[in-house]
Amino acid sequence: MLKEKIIKLSDSLINYGEIINVSELSGGFSTDVFLLELTKSENISKLVLRMEAGLPSENSAKTEYKLLECIKETTIPSAVPVYLDSSGSHLGRPFFISSYIEGTQNLGSKDDAFFIETIANQLKNIHMVNTDNLPKLPLRVDPLEGLLDYLPKKDNWIEIREYIKELSFEKYNADFKLLHGDFWPGNLLWKSDNIVGVVDWDYAAIGDPLYDLAVSCLMFRYLYGRQDMESFKVAYIDQSEFDEKRFLLWSINIASSTLYFINEWRLTNEDKDKMIDAAKLIISESYDQIRN
C-alpha cells in the first residue's frame, strides 16, 4: 500500500519523470528509506525517499531537508534535497526526497590506516562547517544530560550511577560545531578510496564535537574492535586539544543511550547482541579510566 502511494508522487516530481519502481533500501535502522526509479524521455534516474524518523532522533523531515540545503553549499559530499512533504498528507508521515548517490558501503574488516584516517578526516571536515545559517538543531553540550535516565538500573550498575549522581562537570562552552550525530562507516558511501556521500542526517545537532567522536568510537568498537576504535580516536585527535574526561563522559552517555533505545532500531538479534556488548564495555572501560 505504501509503495503504491509513493508511485502516485510522480505528479509532484514531474521535472524528474514518472516513478516506475520503488524498493526499500537496507540500512535504514531508524526509519523507512526507499529507492525511487524514474523514467523521463527514455532516461532512467534515481531518487531517495526518506520517511521522518522517530525517537531518539529529534529532527523532523523538514529540519533534515533544510540542513541538506545548507550542506550542499559546503565541501561535505551529501545528497541534494529535491522535495519535501512536512504535513504527512501524502504518505501518512512527513518525508523528503533527495538525489541518489552512486556509491557503496565499505563495512568489511579493516586494519587499513588509510581507511581509518579518511573517515576521521571526513568527521573533522563536518566539524568545520559554518553553523551560522543552519536550521535549528538539538544542542549537545552536556554529557551528563539524560545520563541517569539512560544508565541501566540493575544492581551491577549502582556504583556508576552513584558516581554520576555526585559528579559536577562544566558544559562545553567553546564554538558550537555541526554534529552529524550518527557518524559511522555505515553512513558513508565510497567510490574507490574516496568518500562520495555522507548520509542519514536525522540525528544532526550542534555543540561539542567530542559527542560525535564518542558516537563514532562506539560504532568502531562494535564493527572492528578496540584497536581500530583507538586508531580512529587518535586519527581524529591528531594535534588538537583534547578533553579526555569530557570524551569519556560522552562515551558513557552514548553507550548508555544505545542500551536504552536499542529496541527502537532495526537490528538483527546477532547485531543487537554485539552492539549491547560493545556499549557495556565502553561504559565500564570509560568509567574505569575516569576514576583512575
PDB file of C-alpha atoms in Angstrom:
ATOM      1  CA  MET A   1       0.000   0.000   0.000  1.00  0.00           C
ATOM      2  CA  LEU A   2       2.781   2.448   0.924  1.00  0.00           C
ATOM      3  CA  LYS A   3       4.657   1.755  -2.299  1.00  0.00           C
ATOM      4  CA  GLU A   4       1.505   2.399  -4.292  1.00  0.00           C
ATOM      5  CA  LYS A   5       1.158   5.772  -2.586  1.00  0.00           C
ATOM      6  CA  ILE A   6       4.777   6.562  -3.350  1.00  0.00           C
ATOM      7  CA  ILE A   7       4.281   5.825  -7.052  1.00  0.00           C
ATOM      8  CA  LYS A   8       1.484   8.429  -7.068  1.00  0.00           C
ATOM      9  CA  LEU A   9       4.077  11.047  -6.133  1.00  0.00           C
ATOM     10  CA  SER A  10       5.028  11.194  -9.823  1.00  0.00           C
ATOM     11  CA  ASP A  11       2.715  14.199 -10.170  1.00  0.00           C
ATOM     12  CA  SER A  12       4.847  16.079  -7.641  1.00  0.00           C
ATOM     13  CA  LEU A  13       8.121  15.049  -9.317  1.00  0.00           C
ATOM     14  CA  ILE A  14       7.179  15.939 -12.870  1.00  0.00           C
ATOM     15  CA  ASN A  15      10.584  17.557 -13.504  1.00  0.00           C
ATOM     16  CA  TYR A  16      12.262  14.234 -12.709  1.00  0.00           C
ATOM     17  CA  GLY A  17       9.915  11.891 -14.548  1.00  0.00           C
ATOM     18  CA  GLU A  18       7.476   9.104 -13.769  1.00  0.00           C
ATOM     19  CA  ILE A  19       8.177   6.711 -10.899  1.00  0.00           C
ATOM     20  CA  ILE A  20       8.374   3.200 -12.338  1.00  0.00           C
ATOM     21  CA  ASN A  21       9.786   1.267  -9.390  1.00  0.00           C
ATOM     22  CA  VAL A  22      10.014   1.600  -5.610  1.00  0.00           C
ATOM     23  CA  SER A  23      12.276  -0.571  -3.479  1.00  0.00           C
ATOM     24  CA  GLU A  24      13.223  -0.376   0.184  1.00  0.00           C
ATOM     25  CA  LEU A  25      16.859   0.375   0.898  1.00  0.00           C
ATOM     26  CA  SER A  26      18.625  -1.682   3.534  1.00  0.00           C
ATOM     27  CA  GLY A  27      20.463   0.055   6.337  1.00  0.00           C
ATOM     28  CA  GLY A  28      17.648   2.340   7.429  1.00  0.00           C
ATOM     29  CA  PHE A  29      17.939   1.383  11.107  1.00  0.00           C
ATOM     30  CA  SER A  30      15.755   4.206  12.426  1.00  0.00           C
ATOM     31  CA  THR A  31      13.266   4.818   9.625  1.00  0.00           C
ATOM     32  CA  ASP A  32      11.989   3.705   6.203  1.00  0.00           C
ATOM     33  CA  VAL A  33      14.164   4.626   3.224  1.00  0.00           C
ATOM     34  CA  PHE A  34      13.167   3.897  -0.386  1.00  0.00           C
ATOM     35  CA  LEU A  35      14.933   3.983  -3.733  1.00  0.00           C
ATOM     36  CA  LEU A  36      12.788   5.517  -6.485  1.00  0.00           C
ATOM     37  CA  GLU A  37      13.480   4.744 -10.142  1.00  0.00           C
ATOM     38  CA  LEU A  38      12.069   7.251 -12.584  1.00  0.00           C
ATOM     39  CA  THR A  39      11.857   7.470 -16.354  1.00  0.00           C
ATOM     40  CA  LYS A  40      11.801  10.601 -18.490  1.00  0.00           C
ATOM     41  CA  SER A  41      12.459  10.804 -22.211  1.00  0.00           C
ATOM     42  CA  GLU A  42      13.667   7.194 -22.139  1.00  0.00           C
ATOM     43  CA  ASN A  43      16.266   8.050 -19.491  1.00  0.00           C
ATOM     44  CA  ILE A  44      16.290   6.310 -16.116  1.00  0.00           C
ATOM     45  CA  SER A  45      17.178   8.239 -12.972  1.00  0.00           C
ATOM     46  CA  LYS A  46      17.088   7.535  -9.246  1.00  0.00           C
ATOM     47  CA  LEU A  47      15.993   9.438  -6.157  1.00  0.00           C
ATOM     48  CA  VAL A  48      15.832   8.511  -2.467  1.00  0.00           C
ATOM     49  CA  LEU A  49      12.761   8.949  -0.265  1.00  0.00           C
ATOM     50  CA  ARG A  50      13.326   9.121   3.465  1.00  0.00           C
ATOM     51  CA  MET A  51      10.484   8.997   5.966  1.00  0.00           C
ATOM     52  CA  GLU A  52      10.651  11.118   9.109  1.00  0.00           C
ATOM     53  CA  ALA A  53      12.408   9.172  11.852  1.00  0.00           C
ATOM     54  CA  GLY A  54      11.061   8.718  15.353  1.00  0.00           C
ATOM     55  CA  LEU A  55      12.859   8.811  18.686  1.00  0.00           C
ATOM     56  CA  PRO A  56      15.671   9.046  19.595  1.00  0.00           C
ATOM     57  CA  SER A  57      16.065  11.354  16.577  1.00  0.00           C
ATOM     58  CA  GLU A  58      14.828  14.853  17.437  1.00  0.00           C
ATOM     59  CA  ASN A  59      14.853  16.238  13.902  1.00  0.00           C
ATOM     60  CA  SER A  60      11.811  16.487  11.672  1.00  0.00           C
ATOM     61  CA  ALA A  61      11.905  15.708   7.956  1.00  0.00           C
ATOM     62  CA  LYS A  62      11.642  19.467   7.381  1.00  0.00           C
ATOM     63  CA  THR A  63      14.710  20.154   9.526  1.00  0.00           C
ATOM     64  CA  GLU A  64      16.761  17.466   7.801  1.00  0.00           C
ATOM     65  CA  TYR A  65      15.665  18.795   4.392  1.00  0.00           C
ATOM     66  CA  LYS A  66      16.744  22.333   5.313  1.00  0.00           C
ATOM     67  CA  LEU A  67      20.031  21.027   6.708  1.00  0.00           C
ATOM     68  CA  LEU A  68      20.794  19.252   3.435  1.00  0.00           C
ATOM     69  CA  GLU A  69      20.097  22.503   1.594  1.00  0.00           C
ATOM     70  CA  CYS A  70      22.819  24.109   3.706  1.00  0.00           C
ATOM     71  CA  ILE A  71      25.265  21.214   3.414  1.00  0.00           C
ATOM     72  CA  LYS A  72      25.091  21.210  -0.385  1.00  0.00           C
ATOM     73  CA  GLU A  73      26.841  24.600  -0.266  1.00  0.00           C
ATOM     74  CA  THR A  74      29.823  23.062   1.569  1.00  0.00           C
ATOM     75  CA  THR A  75      32.512  20.573   0.605  1.00  0.00           C
ATOM     76  CA  ILE A  76      30.757  17.766   2.516  1.00  0.00           C
ATOM     77  CA  PRO A  77      29.571  15.147  -0.025  1.00  0.00           C
ATOM     78  CA  SER A  78      25.846  14.740   0.576  1.00  0.00           C
ATOM     79  CA  ALA A  79      22.519  14.223  -1.142  1.00  0.00           C
ATOM     80  CA  VAL A  80      20.719  17.200  -2.678  1.00  0.00           C
ATOM     81  CA  PRO A  81      17.153  17.664  -1.364  1.00  0.00           C
ATOM     82  CA  VAL A  82      14.505  17.962  -4.086  1.00  0.00           C
ATOM     83  CA  TYR A  83      11.061  17.579  -2.477  1.00  0.00           C
ATOM     84  CA  LEU A  84       9.526  17.870   0.996  1.00  0.00           C
ATOM     85  CA  ASP A  85       6.154  16.910   2.458  1.00  0.00           C
ATOM     86  CA  SER A  86       6.187  18.078   6.067  1.00  0.00           C
ATOM     87  CA  SER A  87       2.426  17.620   6.501  1.00  0.00           C
ATOM     88  CA  GLY A  88       2.292  13.851   6.092  1.00  0.00           C
ATOM     89  CA  SER A  89      -0.694  14.217   3.783  1.00  0.00           C
ATOM     90  CA  HIS A  90       0.729  12.023   1.002  1.00  0.00           C
ATOM     91  CA  LEU A  91       2.131   9.032   2.891  1.00  0.00           C
ATOM     92  CA  GLY A  92       0.708   9.411   6.380  1.00  0.00           C
ATOM     93  CA  ARG A  93       4.071  10.602   7.729  1.00  0.00           C
ATOM     94  CA  PRO A  94       6.329  13.510   6.765  1.00  0.00           C
ATOM     95  CA  PHE A  95       9.106  12.669   4.317  1.00  0.00           C
ATOM     96  CA  PHE A  96      11.571  14.220   1.935  1.00  0.00           C
ATOM     97  CA  ILE A  97      13.147  13.156  -1.339  1.00  0.00           C
ATOM     98  CA  SER A  98      16.764  13.719  -2.284  1.00  0.00           C
ATOM     99  CA  SER A  99      19.223  12.857  -5.020  1.00  0.00           C
ATOM    100  CA  TYR A 100      20.680   9.360  -5.174  1.00  0.00           C
ATOM    101  CA  ILE A 101      24.422   8.991  -4.599  1.00  0.00           C
ATOM    102  CA  GLU A 102      26.191   6.297  -6.597  1.00  0.00           C
ATOM    103  CA  GLY A 103      28.490   4.587  -4.137  1.00  0.00           C
ATOM    104  CA  THR A 104      28.972   1.550  -1.966  1.00  0.00           C
ATOM    105  CA  GLN A 105      29.285   0.943   1.753  1.00  0.00           C
ATOM    106  CA  ASN A 106      32.606  -0.349   3.000  1.00  0.00           C
ATOM    107  CA  LEU A 107      31.899  -2.355   6.137  1.00  0.00           C
ATOM    108  CA  GLY A 108      34.457  -5.112   5.778  1.00  0.00           C
ATOM    109  CA  SER A 109      37.005  -5.875   8.489  1.00  0.00           C
ATOM    110  CA  LYS A 110      39.570  -3.088   8.239  1.00  0.00           C
ATOM    111  CA  ASP A 111      43.118  -2.752   9.537  1.00  0.00           C
ATOM    112  CA  ASP A 112      43.889  -0.186   6.852  1.00  0.00           C
ATOM    113  CA  ALA A 113      45.280   3.038   8.335  1.00  0.00           C
ATOM    114  CA  PHE A 114      44.233   4.952   5.206  1.00  0.00           C
ATOM    115  CA  PHE A 115      40.617   3.818   5.647  1.00  0.00           C
ATOM    116  CA  ILE A 116      40.557   4.988   9.268  1.00  0.00           C
ATOM    117  CA  GLU A 117      42.328   8.281   8.556  1.00  0.00           C
ATOM    118  CA  THR A 118      39.984   9.081   5.651  1.00  0.00           C
ATOM    119  CA  ILE A 119      36.922   8.613   7.855  1.00  0.00           C
ATOM    120  CA  ALA A 120      38.458  10.659  10.680  1.00  0.00           C
ATOM    121  CA  ASN A 121      39.269  13.496   8.269  1.00  0.00           C
ATOM    122  CA  GLN A 122      35.704  13.458   6.984  1.00  0.00           C
ATOM    123  CA  LEU A 123      34.417  13.906  10.529  1.00  0.00           C
ATOM    124  CA  LYS A 124      36.845  16.796  11.057  1.00  0.00           C
ATOM    125  CA  ASN A 125      35.528  18.438   7.883  1.00  0.00           C
ATOM    126  CA  ILE A 126      31.949  18.195   9.141  1.00  0.00           C
ATOM    127  CA  HIS A 127      33.030  19.930  12.339  1.00  0.00           C
ATOM    128  CA  MET A 128      34.496  22.775  10.267  1.00  0.00           C
ATOM    129  CA  VAL A 129      31.181  23.679   8.594  1.00  0.00           C
ATOM    130  CA  ASN A 130      29.987  27.214   9.315  1.00  0.00           C
ATOM    131  CA  THR A 131      26.954  26.931  11.600  1.00  0.00           C
ATOM    132  CA  ASP A 132      25.608  30.473  11.133  1.00  0.00           C
ATOM    133  CA  ASN A 133      22.830  29.621   8.667  1.00  0.00           C
ATOM    134  CA  LEU A 134      21.893  26.116   9.759  1.00  0.00           C
ATOM    135  CA  PRO A 135      18.297  25.296  10.758  1.00  0.00           C
ATOM    136  CA  LYS A 136      17.572  24.984  14.455  1.00  0.00           C
ATOM    137  CA  LEU A 137      19.157  21.744  15.648  1.00  0.00           C
ATOM    138  CA  PRO A 138      19.331  19.986  19.033  1.00  0.00           C
ATOM    139  CA  LEU A 139      22.111  21.136  21.336  1.00  0.00           C
ATOM    140  CA  ARG A 140      24.760  18.694  22.576  1.00  0.00           C
ATOM    141  CA  VAL A 141      26.920  20.395  25.207  1.00  0.00           C
ATOM    142  CA  ASP A 142      26.419  18.439  28.435  1.00  0.00           C
ATOM    143  CA  PRO A 143      27.478  14.767  28.623  1.00  0.00           C
ATOM    144  CA  LEU A 144      25.602  14.419  31.924  1.00  0.00           C
ATOM    145  CA  GLU A 145      22.259  15.415  30.399  1.00  0.00           C
ATOM    146  CA  GLY A 146      19.889  12.443  30.420  1.00  0.00           C
ATOM    147  CA  LEU A 147      22.651  10.108  31.542  1.00  0.00           C
ATOM    148  CA  LEU A 148      20.930   8.850  34.689  1.00  0.00           C
ATOM    149  CA  ASP A 149      17.822   8.134  32.618  1.00  0.00           C
ATOM    150  CA  TYR A 150      19.831   6.048  30.167  1.00  0.00           C
ATOM    151  CA  LEU A 151      22.128   4.132  32.526  1.00  0.00           C
ATOM    152  CA  PRO A 152      20.864   0.626  33.362  1.00  0.00           C
ATOM    153  CA  LYS A 153      19.293   0.394  36.802  1.00  0.00           C
ATOM    154  CA  LYS A 154      20.354  -3.142  37.729  1.00  0.00           C
ATOM    155  CA  ASP A 155      22.455  -3.746  40.840  1.00  0.00           C
ATOM    156  CA  ASN A 156      25.757  -4.108  38.999  1.00  0.00           C
ATOM    157  CA  TRP A 157      25.393  -0.531  37.697  1.00  0.00           C
ATOM    158  CA  ILE A 158      24.816   1.085  41.104  1.00  0.00           C
ATOM    159  CA  GLU A 159      28.433   2.180  41.553  1.00  0.00           C
ATOM    160  CA  ILE A 160      28.496   4.044  38.232  1.00  0.00           C
ATOM    161  CA  ARG A 161      25.079   5.597  38.886  1.00  0.00           C
ATOM    162  CA  GLU A 162      26.159   6.852  42.305  1.00  0.00           C
ATOM    163  CA  TYR A 163      29.329   8.326  40.821  1.00  0.00           C
ATOM    164  CA  ILE A 164      27.354  10.166  38.132  1.00  0.00           C
ATOM    165  CA  LYS A 165      24.840  11.479  40.685  1.00  0.00           C
ATOM    166  CA  GLU A 166      27.624  13.179  42.642  1.00  0.00           C
ATOM    167  CA  LEU A 167      29.522  14.447  39.610  1.00  0.00           C
ATOM    168  CA  SER A 168      29.548  18.109  38.612  1.00  0.00           C
ATOM    169  CA  PHE A 169      31.066  18.890  35.254  1.00  0.00           C
ATOM    170  CA  GLU A 170      31.406  22.035  33.171  1.00  0.00           C
ATOM    171  CA  LYS A 171      29.423  22.028  29.958  1.00  0.00           C
ATOM    172  CA  TYR A 172      31.129  22.506  26.608  1.00  0.00           C
ATOM    173  CA  ASN A 173      31.417  26.263  26.099  1.00  0.00           C
ATOM    174  CA  ALA A 174      33.644  26.646  23.046  1.00  0.00           C
ATOM    175  CA  ASP A 175      32.439  27.305  19.475  1.00  0.00           C
ATOM    176  CA  PHE A 176      29.476  25.124  18.573  1.00  0.00           C
ATOM    177  CA  LYS A 177      30.201  22.657  15.775  1.00  0.00           C
ATOM    178  CA  LEU A 178      27.880  20.924  13.327  1.00  0.00           C
ATOM    179  CA  LEU A 179      27.462  17.340  14.548  1.00  0.00           C
ATOM    180  CA  HIS A 180      26.343  14.524  12.283  1.00  0.00           C
ATOM    181  CA  GLY A 181      25.066  12.649  15.324  1.00  0.00           C
ATOM    182  CA  ASP A 182      25.339   9.171  13.805  1.00  0.00           C
ATOM    183  CA  PHE A 183      28.708   9.210  12.078  1.00  0.00           C
ATOM    184  CA  TRP A 184      29.906   5.674  11.391  1.00  0.00           C
ATOM    185  CA  PRO A 185      31.070   3.687   8.332  1.00  0.00           C
ATOM    186  CA  GLY A 186      27.506   2.522   7.617  1.00  0.00           C
ATOM    187  CA  ASN A 187      26.513   6.112   6.843  1.00  0.00           C
ATOM    188  CA  LEU A 188      29.310   6.650   4.339  1.00  0.00           C
ATOM    189  CA  LEU A 189      29.307   5.866   0.623  1.00  0.00           C
ATOM    190  CA  TRP A 190      32.526   5.214  -1.268  1.00  0.00           C
ATOM    191  CA  LYS A 191      33.920   5.152  -4.769  1.00  0.00           C
ATOM    192  CA  SER A 192      37.333   3.507  -4.754  1.00  0.00           C
ATOM    193  CA  ASP A 193      39.221   5.253  -1.943  1.00  0.00           C
ATOM    194  CA  ASN A 194      37.049   8.352  -1.788  1.00  0.00           C
ATOM    195  CA  ILE A 195      34.012   9.120   0.357  1.00  0.00           C
ATOM    196  CA  VAL A 196      31.335  10.348  -2.060  1.00  0.00           C
ATOM    197  CA  GLY A 197      28.398  10.544   0.326  1.00  0.00           C
ATOM    198  CA  VAL A 198      27.663  11.209   3.991  1.00  0.00           C
ATOM    199  CA  VAL A 199      24.059  10.143   4.567  1.00  0.00           C
ATOM    200  CA  ASP A 200      21.397   9.904   7.300  1.00  0.00           C
ATOM    201  CA  TRP A 201      21.496  13.304   8.991  1.00  0.00           C
ATOM    202  CA  ASP A 202      18.384  12.784  11.130  1.00  0.00           C
ATOM    203  CA  TYR A 203      20.443  12.812  14.357  1.00  0.00           C
ATOM    204  CA  ALA A 204      22.288  16.025  13.429  1.00  0.00           C
ATOM    205  CA  ALA A 205      22.906  18.562  16.183  1.00  0.00           C
ATOM    206  CA  ILE A 206      25.244  21.380  17.127  1.00  0.00           C
ATOM    207  CA  GLY A 207      27.626  21.615  20.057  1.00  0.00           C
ATOM    208  CA  ASP A 208      30.542  19.586  21.331  1.00  0.00           C
ATOM    209  CA  PRO A 209      32.491  17.686  18.633  1.00  0.00           C
ATOM    210  CA  LEU A 210      33.502  15.092  21.218  1.00  0.00           C
ATOM    211  CA  TYR A 211      29.881  13.934  21.161  1.00  0.00           C
ATOM    212  CA  ASP A 212      30.351  12.885  17.526  1.00  0.00           C
ATOM    213  CA  LEU A 213      33.702  11.303  18.310  1.00  0.00           C
ATOM    214  CA  ALA A 214      32.122   9.218  21.079  1.00  0.00           C
ATOM    215  CA  VAL A 215      29.393   8.012  18.692  1.00  0.00           C
ATOM    216  CA  SER A 216      31.970   7.040  16.073  1.00  0.00           C
ATOM    217  CA  CYS A 217      34.187   5.259  18.593  1.00  0.00           C
ATOM    218  CA  LEU A 218      31.270   3.169  19.838  1.00  0.00           C
ATOM    219  CA  MET A 219      30.485   2.103  16.285  1.00  0.00           C
ATOM    220  CA  PHE A 220      34.137   1.338  15.500  1.00  0.00           C
ATOM    221  CA  ARG A 221      34.252  -0.792  18.648  1.00  0.00           C
ATOM    222  CA  TYR A 222      31.099  -2.603  17.537  1.00  0.00           C
ATOM    223  CA  LEU A 223      32.320  -3.189  13.982  1.00  0.00           C
ATOM    224  CA  TYR A 224      36.058  -3.671  14.262  1.00  0.00           C
ATOM    225  CA  GLY A 225      37.126  -3.963  17.898  1.00  0.00           C
ATOM    226  CA  ARG A 226      39.056  -1.897  20.405  1.00  0.00           C
ATOM    227  CA  GLN A 227      42.287  -1.496  18.431  1.00  0.00           C
ATOM    228  CA  ASP A 228      40.615   0.126  15.413  1.00  0.00           C
ATOM    229  CA  MET A 229      38.454   2.229  17.733  1.00  0.00           C
ATOM    230  CA  GLU A 230      41.593   3.606  19.385  1.00  0.00           C
ATOM    231  CA  SER A 231      43.227   4.157  15.987  1.00  0.00           C
ATOM    232  CA  PHE A 232      40.223   6.163  14.841  1.00  0.00           C
ATOM    233  CA  LYS A 233      40.267   8.235  18.018  1.00  0.00           C
ATOM    234  CA  VAL A 234      43.987   9.017  17.586  1.00  0.00           C
ATOM    235  CA  ALA A 235      43.468   9.899  13.887  1.00  0.00           C
ATOM    236  CA  TYR A 236      40.696  12.331  14.794  1.00  0.00           C
ATOM    237  CA  ILE A 237      42.514  13.956  17.710  1.00  0.00           C
ATOM    238  CA  ASP A 238      45.791  14.391  15.811  1.00  0.00           C
ATOM    239  CA  GLN A 239      47.406  17.527  17.261  1.00  0.00           C
ATOM    240  CA  SER A 240      44.207  19.164  18.521  1.00  0.00           C
ATOM    241  CA  GLU A 241      43.417  19.878  22.150  1.00  0.00           C
ATOM    242  CA  PHE A 242      41.508  17.050  23.761  1.00  0.00           C
ATOM    243  CA  ASP A 243      39.481  16.941  26.972  1.00  0.00           C
ATOM    244  CA  GLU A 244      39.812  13.277  27.909  1.00  0.00           C
ATOM    245  CA  LYS A 245      37.322  13.370  30.783  1.00  0.00           C
ATOM    246  CA  ARG A 246      34.606  15.042  28.714  1.00  0.00           C
ATOM    247  CA  PHE A 247      35.144  12.495  25.953  1.00  0.00           C
ATOM    248  CA  LEU A 248      34.847   9.615  28.428  1.00  0.00           C
ATOM    249  CA  LEU A 249      31.622  11.045  29.842  1.00  0.00           C
ATOM    250  CA  TRP A 250      30.215  11.409  26.343  1.00  0.00           C
ATOM    251  CA  SER A 251      31.242   7.798  25.707  1.00  0.00           C
ATOM    252  CA  ILE A 252      29.255   6.664  28.757  1.00  0.00           C
ATOM    253  CA  ASN A 253      26.314   8.817  27.660  1.00  0.00           C
ATOM    254  CA  ILE A 254      26.276   7.489  24.086  1.00  0.00           C
ATOM    255  CA  ALA A 255      26.731   3.870  25.126  1.00  0.00           C
ATOM    256  CA  SER A 256      24.019   4.175  27.792  1.00  0.00           C
ATOM    257  CA  SER A 257      21.542   5.774  25.382  1.00  0.00           C
ATOM    258  CA  THR A 258      22.335   2.968  22.935  1.00  0.00           C
ATOM    259  CA  LEU A 259      21.269   0.400  25.542  1.00  0.00           C
ATOM    260  CA  TYR A 260      18.165   2.481  26.297  1.00  0.00           C
ATOM    261  CA  PHE A 261      16.988   2.889  22.697  1.00  0.00           C
ATOM    262  CA  ILE A 262      18.360  -0.224  21.011  1.00  0.00           C
ATOM    263  CA  ASN A 263      14.986  -1.925  20.728  1.00  0.00           C
ATOM    264  CA  GLU A 264      13.783   1.019  18.600  1.00  0.00           C
ATOM    265  CA  TRP A 265      16.308   0.175  15.877  1.00  0.00           C
ATOM    266  CA  ARG A 266      16.011  -2.430  13.160  1.00  0.00           C
ATOM    267  CA  LEU A 267      18.849  -4.735  14.025  1.00  0.00           C
ATOM    268  CA  THR A 268      19.168  -8.474  13.734  1.00  0.00           C
ATOM    269  CA  ASN A 269      19.396 -10.306  17.042  1.00  0.00           C
ATOM    270  CA  GLU A 270      23.071 -11.003  16.338  1.00  0.00           C
ATOM    271  CA  ASP A 271      23.858  -7.336  15.652  1.00  0.00           C
ATOM    272  CA  LYS A 272      21.816  -6.247  18.661  1.00  0.00           C
ATOM    273  CA  ASP A 273      23.788  -8.581  20.931  1.00  0.00           C
ATOM    274  CA  LYS A 274      27.097  -7.310  19.520  1.00  0.00           C
ATOM    275  CA  MET A 275      26.013  -3.697  19.966  1.00  0.00           C
ATOM    276  CA  ILE A 276      24.916  -4.321  23.561  1.00  0.00           C
ATOM    277  CA  ASP A 277      28.245  -5.991  24.361  1.00  0.00           C
ATOM    278  CA  ALA A 278      30.194  -3.083  22.815  1.00  0.00           C
ATOM    279  CA  ALA A 279      28.112  -0.496  24.685  1.00  0.00           C
ATOM    280  CA  LYS A 280      28.559  -2.221  28.050  1.00  0.00           C
ATOM    281  CA  LEU A 281      32.312  -2.500  27.524  1.00  0.00           C
ATOM    282  CA  ILE A 282      32.569   1.191  26.642  1.00  0.00           C
ATOM    283  CA  ILE A 283      30.655   2.176  29.773  1.00  0.00           C
ATOM    284  CA  SER A 284      32.795   0.073  32.110  1.00  0.00           C
ATOM    285  CA  GLU A 285      36.113   0.960  30.440  1.00  0.00           C
ATOM    286  CA  SER A 286      35.307   4.679  30.327  1.00  0.00           C
ATOM    287  CA  TYR A 287      34.259   4.667  33.966  1.00  0.00           C
ATOM    288  CA  ASP A 288      37.485   2.918  34.983  1.00  0.00           C
ATOM    289  CA  GLN A 289      39.554   5.471  33.062  1.00  0.00           C
ATOM    290  CA  ILE A 290      37.730   8.411  34.639  1.00  0.00           C
ATOM    291  CA  ARG A 291      38.278   7.056  38.133  1.00  0.00           C
ATOM    292  CA  ASN A 292      41.948   6.327  37.507  1.00  0.00           C
TER     293      ASN A 292
END
